Short mmCIF file of C-alpha atoms in Angstrom, two decimals:
data_model
loop_
_atom_site.label_atom_id
_atom_site.label_comp_id
_atom_site.label_asym_id
_atom_site.label_seq_id
_atom_site.Cartn_x
_atom_site.Cartn_y
_atom_site.Cartn_z
CA UNK A 591 146.57 30.07 146.71
CA UNK A 592 143.50 30.57 149.65
CA UNK A 593 140.27 29.86 148.76
CA UNK A 594 137.10 30.67 150.16
CA UNK A 595 135.29 27.98 149.91
CA UNK A 596 131.70 30.24 150.47
CA UNK A 597 132.97 33.02 148.55
CA UNK A 598 133.45 30.18 145.57
CA UNK A 599 130.29 29.07 146.13
CA UNK A 600 129.19 32.39 144.30
CA UNK A 601 130.64 32.06 140.77
CA UNK A 602 128.81 27.93 141.03
CA UNK A 603 124.84 28.93 140.36
CA UNK A 604 123.10 25.81 141.00
CA UNK A 605 126.12 23.23 141.83
CA UNK A 606 125.23 21.64 145.39
CA UNK A 607 128.79 20.61 146.46
CA UNK A 608 130.25 17.96 148.55
CA UNK A 609 131.11 18.22 151.76
CA UNK A 610 134.42 19.39 152.73
CA UNK A 611 136.18 15.98 152.62
CA UNK A 612 134.60 15.17 149.44
CA UNK A 613 135.03 17.87 147.39
CA UNK A 614 138.90 18.37 148.69
CA UNK A 615 138.80 14.96 147.00
CA UNK A 616 137.49 15.14 144.11
CA UNK A 617 139.93 18.23 143.50
CA UNK A 618 143.18 16.07 144.16
CA UNK A 619 141.40 13.01 141.93
CA UNK A 620 141.77 16.01 139.40
CA UNK A 621 145.01 17.33 140.23
CA UNK A 622 144.97 19.79 142.82
CA UNK A 623 147.56 19.80 145.66
CA UNK A 624 145.45 20.53 149.21
CA UNK A 625 147.54 21.39 151.43
CA UNK A 626 145.44 22.13 154.81
CA UNK A 627 141.31 22.97 154.72
CA UNK A 628 140.81 25.27 157.69
CA UNK A 629 137.76 25.86 159.39
CA UNK A 630 137.89 29.73 160.15
CA UNK A 631 135.63 29.13 163.40
CA UNK A 632 138.37 27.63 164.70
CA UNK A 633 140.28 30.47 164.84
CA UNK A 634 138.18 31.78 167.26
CA UNK A 635 137.68 29.21 169.27
CA UNK A 636 137.32 31.06 172.97
CA UNK A 637 136.64 34.19 171.44
CA UNK A 638 132.76 35.75 173.21
CA UNK A 639 130.74 38.89 173.07
CA UNK A 640 131.17 40.24 176.14
CA UNK A 641 129.78 43.56 178.06
CA UNK A 642 132.39 45.76 180.30
CA UNK A 643 130.61 46.04 184.31
CA UNK A 644 132.78 48.89 185.26
CA UNK A 645 135.87 50.47 184.33
CA UNK A 646 138.09 51.63 187.33
CA UNK A 647 141.55 52.63 186.18
CA UNK A 648 144.47 51.10 187.40
CA UNK A 649 146.47 51.67 190.48
CA UNK A 650 149.80 51.46 189.40
CA UNK A 651 149.56 52.41 185.68
CA UNK A 652 148.44 56.02 184.62
CA UNK A 653 147.96 54.05 180.57
CA UNK A 654 146.01 50.80 182.12
CA UNK A 655 141.97 50.23 183.26
CA UNK A 656 140.98 47.57 185.09
CA UNK A 657 137.14 46.65 183.99
CA UNK A 658 135.33 44.00 184.93
CA UNK A 659 133.20 41.97 182.11
CA UNK A 660 130.84 39.77 181.61
CA UNK A 661 131.53 37.00 179.40
CA UNK A 662 127.99 35.39 179.42
CA UNK A 663 130.05 32.56 181.53
CA UNK A 664 131.12 34.19 183.91
CA UNK A 665 131.78 38.16 185.58
CA UNK A 666 136.66 39.08 184.77
CA UNK A 667 138.90 40.82 186.23
CA UNK A 668 140.29 41.92 182.48
CA UNK A 669 143.69 44.94 182.40
CA UNK A 670 142.88 47.32 178.96
CA UNK A 671 144.98 49.28 178.17
CA UNK A 672 142.80 50.87 174.98
CA UNK A 673 142.08 54.88 175.42
CA UNK A 674 138.49 53.57 174.05
CA UNK A 675 137.48 51.35 176.03
CA UNK A 676 133.99 51.88 178.37
CA UNK A 677 131.46 50.87 180.82
CA UNK A 678 128.42 49.27 178.55
CA UNK A 679 130.00 48.36 175.53
CA UNK A 680 130.34 44.66 174.13
CA UNK A 681 133.44 44.13 173.09
CA UNK A 682 135.12 40.81 172.25
CA UNK A 683 136.64 39.13 175.02
CA UNK A 684 138.91 36.45 174.70
CA UNK A 685 139.25 33.74 177.20
CA UNK A 686 141.62 32.26 179.12
CA UNK A 687 143.58 29.39 176.11
CA UNK A 688 142.89 31.47 173.60
CA UNK A 689 145.08 32.03 170.63
CA UNK A 690 145.18 36.13 169.14
CA UNK A 691 145.49 35.43 165.70
CA UNK A 692 147.78 38.52 165.64
CA UNK A 693 150.99 36.97 167.32
CA UNK A 694 149.88 33.34 167.86
CA UNK A 695 150.06 34.12 171.68
CA UNK A 696 147.65 32.22 173.72
CA UNK A 697 145.41 33.68 177.30
CA UNK A 698 146.44 33.00 180.35
CA UNK A 699 145.87 33.93 183.66
CA UNK A 700 147.68 36.53 184.92
CA UNK A 701 149.42 39.97 186.79
CA UNK A 702 150.08 43.17 185.44
CA UNK A 703 151.38 45.54 186.91
CA UNK A 704 149.65 43.89 190.46
CA UNK A 705 146.61 43.54 189.72
CA UNK A 706 144.97 40.37 188.38
CA UNK A 707 143.67 39.60 184.60
CA UNK A 708 141.43 37.00 183.18
CA UNK A 709 141.45 37.70 179.30
CA UNK A 710 141.95 41.07 176.90
CA UNK A 711 139.01 42.97 175.53
CA UNK A 712 140.39 42.67 171.86
CA UNK A 713 141.09 45.08 168.74
CA UNK A 714 141.31 44.40 165.47
CA UNK A 715 143.77 44.46 164.80
CA UNK A 716 144.91 41.85 167.73
CA UNK A 717 142.08 39.38 165.34
CA UNK A 718 143.85 40.27 161.82
CA UNK A 719 140.45 42.04 160.96
CA UNK A 720 141.72 44.76 159.79
CA UNK A 721 145.34 47.20 160.89
CA UNK A 722 143.51 49.67 163.35
CA UNK A 723 144.95 49.32 166.48
CA UNK A 724 144.03 52.20 168.39
CA UNK A 725 140.89 50.62 169.93
CA UNK A 726 138.96 47.77 171.07
CA UNK A 727 136.79 46.72 168.54
CA UNK A 728 133.06 48.29 169.82
CA UNK A 729 130.10 45.18 168.86
CA UNK A 730 126.08 46.64 168.73
CA UNK A 731 124.81 46.14 171.70
CA UNK A 732 121.96 44.66 170.72
CA UNK A 733 124.25 41.25 170.77
CA UNK A 734 123.71 38.93 173.10
CA UNK A 735 126.14 38.28 175.71
CA UNK A 736 128.16 35.05 175.29
CA UNK A 737 127.79 34.58 171.76
CA UNK A 738 130.38 33.30 169.89
CA UNK A 739 132.50 35.61 167.85
CA UNK A 740 132.63 33.61 165.29
CA UNK A 741 128.74 33.35 165.08
CA UNK A 742 128.70 37.01 165.67
CA UNK A 743 130.94 38.39 163.23
CA UNK A 744 130.17 35.74 160.22
CA UNK A 745 133.31 34.04 159.94
CA UNK A 746 132.19 30.90 159.53
CA UNK A 747 133.85 29.79 156.04
CA UNK A 748 136.70 26.52 154.77
CA UNK A 749 139.41 27.96 153.26
CA UNK A 750 141.63 25.53 151.02
CA UNK A 751 144.65 26.02 150.78
CA UNK A 752 146.11 25.21 147.16
CA UNK A 753 149.58 24.32 145.59
CA UNK A 754 149.89 25.52 142.52
CA UNK A 755 152.74 24.72 140.50
CA UNK A 756 153.84 27.61 138.14
CA UNK A 757 152.31 26.82 134.64
CA UNK A 758 148.51 27.30 136.54
CA UNK A 759 148.65 30.71 136.99
CA UNK A 760 144.87 30.58 135.81
CA UNK A 761 143.90 29.28 139.71
CA UNK A 762 145.57 32.58 141.34
CA UNK A 763 141.61 33.47 141.50
CA UNK A 764 137.84 31.74 143.33
CA UNK A 765 136.87 31.83 139.18
CA UNK A 766 139.38 29.94 137.81
CA UNK A 767 139.79 27.13 140.80
CA UNK A 768 135.30 27.61 139.83
CA UNK A 769 136.00 27.28 136.33
CA UNK A 770 137.63 23.78 137.19
CA UNK A 771 134.70 22.63 140.39
CA UNK A 772 132.48 23.38 137.38
CA UNK A 773 134.04 21.17 135.43
CA UNK A 774 134.50 18.53 137.79
CA UNK A 775 130.24 18.83 138.71
CA UNK A 776 129.80 19.16 134.54
CA UNK A 777 128.48 22.08 135.06
CA UNK A 778 129.86 26.42 133.50
CA UNK A 779 130.47 29.04 136.01
CA UNK A 780 129.08 32.40 136.40
CA UNK A 781 131.03 35.88 136.65
CA UNK A 782 128.70 38.69 139.04
CA UNK A 783 126.50 40.71 136.38
CA UNK A 784 127.78 44.16 135.80
CA UNK A 785 126.38 47.23 135.29
CA UNK A 786 127.63 51.28 135.01
CA UNK A 787 126.16 54.25 135.21
CA UNK A 788 128.30 56.05 133.37
CA UNK A 789 128.85 59.42 133.13
CA UNK A 790 128.36 62.78 129.79
CA UNK A 791 132.33 62.58 129.75
CA UNK A 792 134.50 60.05 127.64
CA UNK A 793 137.24 58.78 129.45
CA UNK A 794 139.61 59.72 126.81
CA UNK A 795 138.80 63.46 127.44
CA UNK A 796 140.36 63.04 131.07
CA UNK A 797 143.31 60.90 130.03
CA UNK A 798 145.77 60.04 127.13
CA UNK A 799 147.22 56.49 126.83
CA UNK A 800 150.05 55.30 124.76
CA UNK A 801 152.27 52.73 124.95
CA UNK A 802 155.53 53.11 123.51
CA UNK A 803 156.75 49.78 124.84
CA UNK A 804 154.98 46.72 122.74
CA UNK A 805 156.79 43.99 123.26
CA UNK A 806 156.19 43.81 127.54
CA UNK A 807 152.60 45.35 127.29
CA UNK A 808 150.38 43.93 125.42
CA UNK A 809 146.92 45.65 126.45
CA UNK A 810 146.49 49.13 128.90
CA UNK A 811 142.69 50.59 129.24
CA UNK A 812 141.53 53.45 131.53
CA UNK A 813 138.64 54.93 133.07
CA UNK A 814 138.05 57.85 135.69
CA UNK A 815 136.05 57.45 138.30
CA UNK A 816 136.13 60.76 140.02
CA UNK A 817 133.98 61.62 143.25
CA UNK A 818 134.38 59.45 145.36
CA UNK A 819 135.11 59.06 148.92
CA UNK A 820 137.54 56.84 150.56
CA UNK A 821 136.13 55.53 153.47
CA UNK A 822 136.28 51.86 154.80
CA UNK A 823 134.83 48.91 153.28
CA UNK A 824 131.69 47.61 154.18
CA UNK A 825 131.24 44.22 155.91
CA UNK A 826 131.18 42.02 152.95
CA UNK A 827 133.90 43.50 151.01
CA UNK A 828 136.00 43.33 153.94
CA UNK A 829 135.27 39.32 155.27
CA UNK A 830 136.08 38.16 151.59
CA UNK A 831 139.93 39.49 152.51
CA UNK A 832 140.04 38.56 155.53
CA UNK A 833 138.93 35.19 154.92
CA UNK A 834 142.07 34.22 152.49
CA UNK A 835 144.07 36.53 154.18
CA UNK A 836 144.34 40.12 153.19
CA UNK A 837 144.18 42.57 156.22
CA UNK A 838 141.52 45.67 154.72
CA UNK A 839 142.93 49.60 153.79
CA UNK A 840 140.16 51.19 152.23
CA UNK A 841 137.17 50.86 149.80
CA UNK A 842 138.64 51.89 146.46
CA UNK A 843 141.85 49.54 147.66
CA UNK A 844 139.95 47.02 149.05
CA UNK A 845 137.84 46.73 146.06
CA UNK A 846 141.18 46.58 142.96
CA UNK A 847 142.85 43.69 145.67
CA UNK A 848 138.64 41.96 145.55
CA UNK A 849 138.20 41.94 141.89
CA UNK A 850 142.23 40.21 141.73
CA UNK A 851 141.24 37.73 143.83
CA UNK A 852 137.58 37.18 142.37
CA UNK A 853 139.09 37.05 138.48
CA UNK A 854 142.93 36.92 138.14
CA UNK A 855 143.22 39.74 137.29
CA UNK A 856 145.54 43.30 139.16
CA UNK A 857 144.53 46.47 139.09
CA UNK A 858 146.55 49.97 139.81
CA UNK A 859 144.58 52.60 141.13
CA UNK A 860 146.48 55.66 140.59
CA UNK A 861 144.85 59.21 142.40
CA UNK A 862 144.18 60.72 139.31
CA UNK A 863 144.74 64.91 140.35
CA UNK A 864 148.53 63.30 141.11
CA UNK A 865 149.05 62.39 137.47
CA UNK A 866 150.77 64.88 135.91
CA UNK A 867 149.73 66.41 132.31
CA UNK A 868 147.21 63.48 132.37
CA UNK A 869 149.14 61.03 130.32
CA UNK A 870 149.27 57.82 130.71
CA UNK A 871 152.85 56.08 129.04
CA UNK A 872 153.70 52.70 128.83
CA UNK A 873 157.44 52.26 128.73
CA UNK A 874 160.72 50.76 129.90
CA UNK A 875 163.06 53.32 132.40
CA UNK A 876 166.59 54.52 131.71
CA UNK A 877 170.05 52.29 133.30
CA UNK A 878 170.45 54.16 137.14
CA UNK A 879 167.51 56.08 137.29
CA UNK A 880 165.35 55.55 140.95
CA UNK A 881 161.25 54.84 141.77
CA UNK A 882 160.52 55.60 145.30
CA UNK A 883 157.17 52.28 145.37
CA UNK A 884 154.15 52.88 147.63
CA UNK A 885 156.17 50.83 150.76
CA UNK A 886 158.63 54.19 150.53
CA UNK A 887 161.51 52.49 149.53
CA UNK A 888 163.73 53.55 147.06
CA UNK A 889 164.12 51.20 144.14
CA UNK A 890 167.47 51.40 141.21
CA UNK A 891 165.88 50.79 138.04
CA UNK A 892 167.45 48.58 134.74
CA UNK A 893 166.34 49.50 130.67
CA UNK A 894 164.20 46.30 131.02
CA UNK A 895 162.13 47.94 133.65
CA UNK A 896 158.96 48.72 132.01
CA UNK A 897 156.96 51.36 134.07
CA UNK A 898 154.02 53.44 134.03
CA UNK A 899 154.67 57.23 133.13
CA UNK A 900 152.56 60.42 133.56
CA UNK A 901 153.47 63.33 131.43
CA UNK A 902 156.57 63.97 133.82
CA UNK A 903 158.20 61.42 135.23
CA UNK A 904 157.34 57.55 136.42
CA UNK A 905 153.99 56.63 138.25
CA UNK A 906 154.02 53.19 138.77
CA UNK A 907 156.41 49.51 138.22
CA UNK A 908 154.35 47.89 135.64
CA UNK A 909 153.07 44.75 137.22
CA UNK A 910 154.72 44.81 140.36
CA UNK A 911 154.13 48.32 142.20
CA UNK A 912 152.71 51.19 142.40
CA UNK A 913 154.64 54.96 143.26
CA UNK A 914 154.23 57.24 146.83
CA UNK A 915 153.95 60.18 144.45
CA UNK A 916 149.91 58.86 143.21
CA UNK A 917 148.53 56.80 145.79
CA UNK A 918 145.20 56.21 146.94
CA UNK A 919 145.00 58.76 150.62
CA UNK A 920 142.53 59.33 152.52
CA UNK A 921 141.90 62.84 150.26
CA UNK A 922 141.92 61.04 147.09
CA UNK A 923 138.84 62.16 145.24
CA UNK A 924 139.39 61.12 141.51
CA UNK A 925 140.57 58.12 140.45
CA UNK A 926 142.48 56.39 137.81
CA UNK A 927 141.87 52.64 137.05
CA UNK A 928 144.41 50.52 135.71
CA UNK A 929 143.70 46.82 133.88
CA UNK A 930 146.65 45.37 131.98
CA UNK A 931 147.98 43.05 130.47
CA UNK A 932 151.90 42.89 130.72
CA UNK A 933 155.11 39.73 129.70
CA UNK A 934 155.22 37.74 131.78
CA UNK A 935 159.00 37.46 131.27
CA UNK A 936 159.73 41.03 131.53
CA UNK A 937 157.96 40.86 135.61
CA UNK A 938 159.42 37.56 136.13
CA UNK A 939 162.82 39.19 135.83
CA UNK A 940 161.62 42.68 136.77
CA UNK A 941 160.54 41.21 139.53
CA UNK A 942 164.04 39.08 140.08
CA UNK A 943 166.01 42.09 139.31
CA UNK A 944 164.27 44.60 141.85
CA UNK A 945 163.82 41.62 145.58
CA UNK A 946 160.09 42.27 145.27
CA UNK A 947 157.64 39.71 144.42
CA UNK A 948 154.11 41.59 144.83
CA UNK A 949 150.79 39.92 143.98
CA UNK A 950 150.19 41.35 140.85
CA UNK A 951 153.17 40.37 139.65
CA UNK A 952 153.40 36.30 140.76
CA UNK A 953 150.11 36.81 138.28
CA UNK A 954 151.11 39.00 135.48
CA UNK A 955 154.73 36.57 135.63
CA UNK A 956 152.42 33.68 134.96
CA UNK A 957 150.18 34.68 132.39
CA UNK A 958 146.43 36.46 133.01
CA UNK A 959 143.85 36.09 130.80
CA UNK A 960 143.79 38.63 128.22
CA UNK A 961 140.07 38.30 127.62
CA UNK A 962 139.80 39.10 131.63
CA UNK A 963 141.69 42.29 131.59
CA UNK A 964 138.41 44.47 130.14
CA UNK A 965 135.86 43.12 132.47
CA UNK A 966 137.41 43.51 135.47
CA UNK A 967 137.73 46.68 134.61
CA UNK A 968 134.29 47.38 134.20
CA UNK A 969 133.44 45.30 137.68
CA UNK A 970 136.23 47.24 139.72
CA UNK A 971 134.49 50.43 138.39
CA UNK A 972 130.87 49.62 139.42
CA UNK A 973 131.81 48.59 142.38
CA UNK A 974 133.24 51.68 143.01
CA UNK A 975 130.79 53.19 142.09
CA UNK A 976 127.77 51.39 143.63
CA UNK A 977 130.54 51.39 147.15
CA UNK A 978 132.36 55.08 147.02
CA UNK A 979 130.23 56.62 145.31
CA UNK A 980 131.99 57.32 142.08
CA UNK A 981 131.22 58.84 138.91
CA UNK A 982 132.68 56.50 135.70
CA UNK A 983 133.63 57.90 132.51
CA UNK A 984 132.05 57.13 129.38
CA UNK A 985 133.51 54.89 127.84
CA UNK A 986 136.71 52.41 128.85
CA UNK A 987 140.17 53.73 126.81
CA UNK A 988 141.22 50.74 125.54
CA UNK A 989 145.03 50.78 124.03
CA UNK A 990 145.37 46.70 122.67
CA UNK A 991 147.63 47.84 119.26
CA UNK A 992 147.93 43.51 119.09
CA UNK A 993 145.27 41.26 119.56
CA UNK A 994 146.44 38.06 120.53
CA UNK A 995 145.18 35.41 117.34
CA UNK A 996 143.16 32.32 118.21
CA UNK A 997 145.40 29.66 120.26
CA UNK A 998 144.61 25.96 118.39
CA UNK A 999 145.75 22.38 119.10
CA UNK A 1000 146.37 19.72 117.79
CA UNK A 1001 145.23 16.06 119.56
CA UNK A 1002 145.46 12.41 118.34
CA UNK A 1003 142.93 10.40 120.26
CA UNK A 1004 144.82 7.24 119.48
CA UNK A 1005 147.83 8.46 120.56
CA UNK A 1006 145.94 10.02 123.32
CA UNK A 1007 144.31 6.38 124.34
CA UNK A 1008 147.25 4.98 123.87
CA UNK A 1009 149.45 6.84 126.62
CA UNK A 1010 146.48 7.13 129.26
CA UNK A 1011 146.21 3.08 128.58
CA UNK A 1012 142.36 4.21 128.03
CA UNK A 1013 139.84 3.74 125.11
CA UNK A 1014 137.78 6.76 124.78
CA UNK A 1015 135.25 8.01 122.42
CA UNK A 1016 136.03 11.16 120.62
CA UNK A 1017 132.49 12.32 122.70
CA UNK A 1018 133.91 11.24 125.39
CA UNK A 1019 137.28 13.79 124.65
CA UNK A 1020 135.25 16.75 123.52
CA UNK A 1021 133.46 16.58 126.49
CA UNK A 1022 135.68 16.69 129.24
CA UNK A 1023 138.14 18.99 127.22
CA UNK A 1024 134.68 21.19 127.02
CA UNK A 1025 133.88 21.73 130.53
CA UNK A 1026 136.94 23.84 131.32
CA UNK A 1027 136.19 25.45 128.63
CA UNK A 1028 138.26 24.32 125.51
CA UNK A 1029 136.15 24.05 122.97
CA UNK A 1030 135.96 21.27 120.11
CA UNK A 1031 137.14 23.21 116.39
CA UNK A 1032 137.31 20.59 114.54
CA UNK A 1033 139.13 17.37 112.76
CA UNK A 1034 141.65 16.95 110.18
CA UNK A 1035 142.62 13.87 108.96
CA UNK A 1036 144.54 12.75 111.88
CA UNK A 1037 143.59 15.03 114.58
CA UNK A 1038 140.90 16.71 116.75
CA UNK A 1039 141.66 19.99 116.91
CA UNK A 1040 140.98 22.77 120.01
CA UNK A 1041 140.65 26.52 121.27
CA UNK A 1042 142.83 27.65 124.28
CA UNK A 1043 140.73 29.88 126.40
CA UNK A 1044 143.04 32.46 127.05
CA UNK A 1045 143.14 31.69 130.41
CA UNK A 1046 145.30 28.53 129.37
CA UNK A 1047 147.26 29.98 126.35
CA UNK A 1048 150.64 29.58 128.95
CA UNK A 1049 150.20 26.66 129.79
CA UNK A 1050 148.41 24.48 126.73
CA UNK A 1051 150.51 24.26 123.95
CA UNK A 1052 151.13 20.97 122.71
CA UNK A 1053 149.46 17.29 122.26
CA UNK A 1054 150.46 16.40 125.21
CA UNK A 1055 149.30 19.16 127.23
CA UNK A 1056 145.65 18.34 126.42
CA UNK A 1057 146.42 14.58 126.66
CA UNK A 1058 146.90 15.69 130.59
CA UNK A 1059 144.04 17.51 130.95
CA UNK A 1060 142.36 14.98 129.57
CA UNK A 1061 143.67 12.42 131.97
CA UNK A 1062 143.36 14.85 134.69
CA UNK A 1063 139.41 15.01 134.16
CA UNK A 1064 138.88 11.76 133.64
CA UNK A 1065 139.73 11.46 136.88
CA UNK A 1066 143.80 9.60 137.98
CA UNK A 1067 142.54 7.31 139.86
CA UNK A 1068 140.12 5.89 137.27
CA UNK A 1069 143.38 5.06 134.78
CA UNK A 1070 143.81 1.02 136.14
CA UNK A 1071 147.99 -0.05 135.53
CA UNK A 1072 148.19 -2.92 134.19
CA UNK A 1073 151.68 -3.83 134.72
CA UNK A 1074 152.13 -6.58 137.11
CA UNK A 1075 156.21 -5.63 139.02
CA UNK A 1076 157.48 -9.15 140.08
CA UNK A 1077 160.88 -11.24 140.48
CA UNK A 1078 162.73 -13.87 141.73
CA UNK A 1079 165.97 -12.51 144.55
CA UNK A 1080 167.29 -15.78 145.21
CA UNK A 1081 170.73 -15.46 144.40
CA UNK A 1082 172.74 -17.08 142.47
CA UNK A 1083 176.35 -17.56 142.01
CA UNK A 1084 177.25 -18.25 138.98
CA UNK A 1085 175.22 -16.01 137.74
CA UNK A 1086 174.66 -12.75 140.53
CA UNK A 1087 176.13 -10.14 137.95
CA UNK A 1088 173.49 -10.82 135.26
CA UNK A 1089 170.92 -11.15 138.24
CA UNK A 1090 171.68 -8.02 139.66
CA UNK A 1091 171.45 -6.21 136.30
CA UNK A 1092 168.37 -7.69 135.26
CA UNK A 1093 166.60 -6.44 138.49
CA UNK A 1094 168.13 -3.14 138.35
CA UNK A 1095 166.46 -2.95 134.34
CA UNK A 1096 163.02 -3.98 135.99
CA UNK A 1097 162.75 -1.60 139.24
CA UNK A 1098 163.75 0.99 136.72
CA UNK A 1099 161.26 0.29 133.82
CA UNK A 1100 158.95 0.11 136.60
CA UNK A 1101 159.40 3.33 138.46
CA UNK A 1102 159.91 5.18 134.34
CA UNK A 1103 156.60 3.77 134.01
#
C-alpha cells in the first residue's frame, strides 16, 4: 500500500509528525513493514520548466519539429513529435540524464533523423500524470524558466510503501494508517467533514434496491447524483491519485478512487440512465453465463459469482469490476453511486476463479469496515456535487437487513503480562488499546472486556489477538528478552551423542522462545 505523507497529514490535525526517518522507525516498532520510502521530487530530477523559442519543420520527417528551448541554464536543440508544440509555450523539459517515469529510459544526446536532440519536451503520459498522450503538456505562461518541475507541479511528497499481511485490510487506506499513527502519538485521527445539499426528490423515487443473496451481501447503499459534468479532475485531486500510483481518468471515477484510498471503502459509479428498469438486484449468476467487464473482456460466470444486476441483466461483478454496459463515459449526465459490504470469502473465491484482482476485490476480500459504507457514500456524493456540479437525491437508500452484532473480546491481564514478560497495569492496557479505537466496556471475574471496532472485526477475534495489539502498541523494542543462551561446545568422546542432543534441545527451546 502506497501512503502519501502529505495526504496522511490531513487526518492528523494537531499532530506534529517526526522527520520521516524517525516516523518510519516508530511505525516499524509498531509492527509495520516499511518496504520503501520514496521522495517524490527525486523522480523529477532533471526536469525543468523551459520556453520554446523557435519551432521549425524537421527537414527529413513530416511529423517531427525541430525546436530551440530555453531551459534556464542554456539553449537546447530538441526534436519533438507532438502536434501541439509551438513557439512561446512554457513546457516541461527532460534534460540530458533525466529518467522518464513512464518507461524508465534515460534521456541522452542523440541524432533523430539527422538532427541533434539535446533533451525532450514531455507529455502528461510520459510523466505518469495522466493517460493523455495526444501532445506535450503546456504549462502556465507566467512560470519562471528553469524552475524545477517538481516545484512547479507541487509533486514534492514523500510516499511510504507499506507491506501488509492479509489480516490487516484496515491499513488499505490513508485513514486506516492515520488511525495507527495517531495511536502511536497518543491522539485520535479525524475524518473530513461532509456536507450535502440534497435535492427535493427522494432516492427511492429514482431507484429500487433488492438484496437476494443476503449471505454474500450484508449491506448495499445507493444514491443518485443528477446533472453532473464529466470533465478532468481538479489539480489537487489528480495530485493525490498520482502520488500513490493511480492515473486520473475523469472527475467521477477519480472521486470514487480517491474515497476508496481515503477510507478503504470501494465504491462503484454507474451511468444511471443505463440502469434498465431503474432497479438494482444483488444476486448470484447462473453457471455458464457470460459478462463483459470494463476492460472489454468477456468473463465466464458461475453460480457463486455475486452480481449487481438491473431489471434485465448483469451490470457489475459485485466487489470486483463493473461492466461495459453501465460505465461512466464523457456523455454520462446522471450517476448511481454504490457503496456496499460484500462477504470477504465469496469475493476472494470469485476473484480468484475469474483471475481478476482489482483494487476493490483486494479490499473486500480482506474485509472492509461495514460502518464506513455510509460515510464513504456521503463523502463521494459531496465531492461529486462540489467538483462535477451534481444534484444529490434526498436520503441515502441504505439496505442493511441484518446489522452486525457488536464484537467483544475478553483478555486476562495476568495472561497478557505472562506472555509478554511485562508487568503492565490495567490502566496502561486500556489506554494503549483505546488509542486505536478498541474500547474497554467492562470486566468480569477474571478478564477485561473490549469492544472491537468494525475495521478490525476480521482480525481481532480472540484473546491472543488482543495481547498482540498490546505488545505492538507498547513497542516491540521495549520488550526485553530475559533469556541467556549459553552452552559449551567442548567435545567429549563418552558423551558426544548426549551432548549433541542437549545442544539441539537448547537451540530448539531458544528459537521457540
